[in-house]
Amino acid sequence: MKRIAVYCGSATPEDTDYIEAAMAVGEGLAKRGIGVVYGGGRLGLMGAVADSALNAGGEVIGVIPEALRGAEVAHLGCTELHVVDNMHQRKAMFTDLSDGFINLPGGVGTMDELWEAISWAQLGYHQKPVGVLNIKGYYDHLIRFNAHMADVGFVRDQHKGIMVVDDNLDGLLGKMERYEPHKTIFSMKADDL
């Protein structure tokens, strides 16, 4: 993987472990020669990932909607900063520029990005690994809910493995490297669904 889209919050939680983990991810990716594609912000976990990757000599590509750039939250020190019209263009560019996705803790926007990456993988818009870095058990409930959706029958057996999970970067990257694409919905017939 040459570039990974990193989805994470623009907030700065009181628990500094989240910022420290985001910094470790940015630095860790840069030291492995993996470029970071992210939301283009300078605040919160986003800024921590970008700054640490840049400080370690890594490539950082930000993708930010015009409205957020106008709110002065854009990170102007990125290797490249793409300004797009809306969130749809932003997420499409994340997908086009990256070889996989890593989700760090975040809020509603981060959840939107995670579920869209998984949904697009199920359908067949991409077959890239979607990783969840479960820092401090942040995603425990979401991981259980994803398993519940599969148990009930709303996630097909062949799509259960799209979400790749680990609690440390080395483990997650290893699983993402070994990820084997699944049969997409676009390649199925009605009887398979």
C-alpha positions as a printed Julia matrix, in Angstrom:
193×3 Matrix{Float64}:
   0.0     0.0    0.0
   1.47    3.3   -1.1
  -1.22    5.54   0.42
  -3.85    5.03   3.08
  -6.87    7.22   3.74
  -7.0     7.93   7.47
 -10.44    8.81   8.83
 -10.54   10.4   12.28
 -12.07   13.16  14.34
 -11.32   16.86  14.16
 -12.04   17.11  17.89
  -9.46   17.02  20.65
 -10.76   14.76  23.43
  -9.72   15.37  27.03
  -8.04   11.96  27.09
  -4.67   12.69  25.48
  -4.17    9.0   24.65
  -6.26    9.54  21.5
  -4.05   12.37  20.24
  -0.92   10.38  21.07
  -2.28    7.38  19.17
  -3.11    9.57  16.16
   0.43   10.96  16.23
   1.84    7.43  16.37
  -0.25    6.47  13.33
   0.94    9.45  11.26
   4.56    8.83  12.2
   4.22    5.06  11.76
   2.79    5.36   8.27
   5.43    7.89   7.22
   8.27    5.7    8.52
   6.89    2.82   6.45
   6.82    5.02   3.33
   3.01    5.04   3.25
   1.42    8.35   2.33
  -1.52    9.72   4.31
  -4.7    10.85   2.61
  -6.99   12.57   5.09
  -9.61   15.25   5.63
  -7.26   18.2    5.29
  -7.88   19.67   8.74
  -5.38   21.07  11.22
  -7.43   20.37  14.36
  -7.87   17.38  16.66
  -6.82   13.88  15.64
  -6.72   15.0   12.01
  -4.08   17.6   12.72
  -2.13   15.18  14.93
  -1.97   12.55  12.16
  -0.92   15.12   9.54
   1.66   16.91  11.67
   3.33   13.72  12.86
   3.47   12.26   9.35
   4.93   15.49   7.98
   7.46   15.72  10.83
   8.58   12.17   9.98
   9.12   13.16   6.33
   5.93   11.56   5.01
   3.56   12.53   2.24
   0.28   14.06   3.46
  -2.55   14.74   1.05
  -5.48   16.68   2.46
  -8.93   16.75   0.89
 -11.21   19.41   2.33
 -14.54   20.91   1.26
 -14.52   24.62   0.42
 -16.85   25.39   3.35
 -14.34   23.99   5.86
 -11.4    25.7    4.21
 -13.37   28.92   4.5
 -13.81   28.26   8.23
 -10.0    28.38   8.53
  -9.59   24.79   9.68
  -7.52   23.69   6.66
  -3.97   22.44   7.22
  -1.93   24.61   4.9
   1.28   22.64   5.46
   0.14   19.47   3.63
   2.21   18.06   0.8
  -0.94   18.62  -1.3
  -4.25   20.17  -0.3
  -7.23   19.52  -2.57
 -10.25   21.78  -2.08
 -13.5    20.21  -3.3
 -17.08   21.43  -3.49
 -18.73   18.95  -1.14
 -18.43   15.85   1.03
 -19.37   13.5   -1.81
 -16.42   14.69  -3.87
 -14.2    14.49  -0.79
 -15.0    10.82  -0.11
 -14.67    9.9   -3.79
 -11.22   11.49  -3.85
 -10.22    9.61  -0.66
 -11.12    6.39  -2.46
  -9.35    7.35  -5.7
  -6.12    8.43  -3.98
  -5.73    5.59  -1.49
  -4.97    1.87  -1.45
  -6.93    1.28   1.76
  -8.58    2.97   4.71
  -7.82    3.21   8.42
 -10.4     4.51  10.87
  -9.22    6.08  14.1
 -11.66    7.31  16.74
 -13.96   10.11  15.69
 -17.55   11.26  15.63
 -20.39   11.29  13.14
 -18.26   12.27  10.14
 -15.77    9.5   10.85
 -18.61    6.97  11.16
 -20.04    8.2    7.84
 -16.68    7.69   6.17
 -16.24    4.22   7.68
 -19.67    2.94   6.68
 -19.41    4.4    3.2
 -16.03    2.72   2.64
 -17.55   -0.61   3.78
 -20.7    -0.1    1.73
 -18.72    0.77  -1.4
 -16.58   -2.34  -0.86
 -19.68   -4.56  -0.51
 -21.12   -3.15  -3.7
 -17.91   -3.26  -5.72
 -16.96    0.39  -6.14
 -13.61   -0.62  -4.66
 -11.99   -3.75  -3.19
  -9.56   -2.06  -0.82
  -9.12   -3.06   2.84
 -11.11   -1.06   5.39
  -9.25   -1.05   8.69
 -10.46   -0.06  12.14
  -7.79    0.79  14.69
  -9.58    0.04  17.94
  -7.72    2.43  20.24
  -8.61    1.92  23.91
 -11.63   -0.18  22.9
 -13.26    2.85  21.25
 -14.89    0.7   18.57
 -15.87   -2.29  20.74
 -19.61   -1.57  20.47
 -19.41   -0.89  16.73
 -17.52   -4.15  16.15
 -20.2    -6.03  18.09
 -22.94   -4.25  16.16
 -21.3    -5.17  12.85
 -21.24   -8.82  14.0
 -24.9    -8.49  15.07
 -25.87   -7.24  11.59
 -24.2   -10.34  10.14
 -25.82  -12.66  12.71
 -29.27  -11.29  11.88
 -28.61  -11.63   8.14
 -28.18   -8.03   6.99
 -24.49   -8.54   6.19
 -23.84  -11.44   3.82
 -21.32  -14.12   4.78
 -18.96  -13.08   2.0
 -18.93   -9.49   3.34
 -18.28  -10.21   7.03
 -14.55   -9.73   6.61
 -14.6    -6.32   4.95
 -14.05   -4.56   8.27
 -10.51   -5.43   9.36
  -9.87   -4.75  13.05
  -6.85   -4.6   15.35
  -5.79   -2.59  18.37
  -2.29   -1.72  17.13
  -1.0    -0.31  13.87
   1.43   -3.13  13.06
  -1.26   -5.76  13.48
  -3.79   -3.77  11.47
  -1.42   -3.09   8.58
  -0.47   -6.77   8.47
  -4.13   -7.79   8.25
  -4.77   -5.15   5.6
  -1.83   -6.4    3.52
  -3.27   -9.93   3.67
  -6.83   -8.81   2.9
  -8.41  -10.84   0.11
 -11.17   -9.13  -1.86
 -14.6   -10.69  -1.59
 -17.39  -11.28  -4.09
 -19.07   -7.93  -4.64
 -22.79   -7.35  -4.91
 -22.28   -5.98  -8.43
 -20.85   -9.35  -9.47
 -23.78  -11.34  -8.01
 -27.05  -12.39  -9.55
 -30.42  -11.95  -7.83
 -30.39  -15.58  -6.61
 -27.08  -14.92  -4.8
 -28.58  -12.01  -2.91
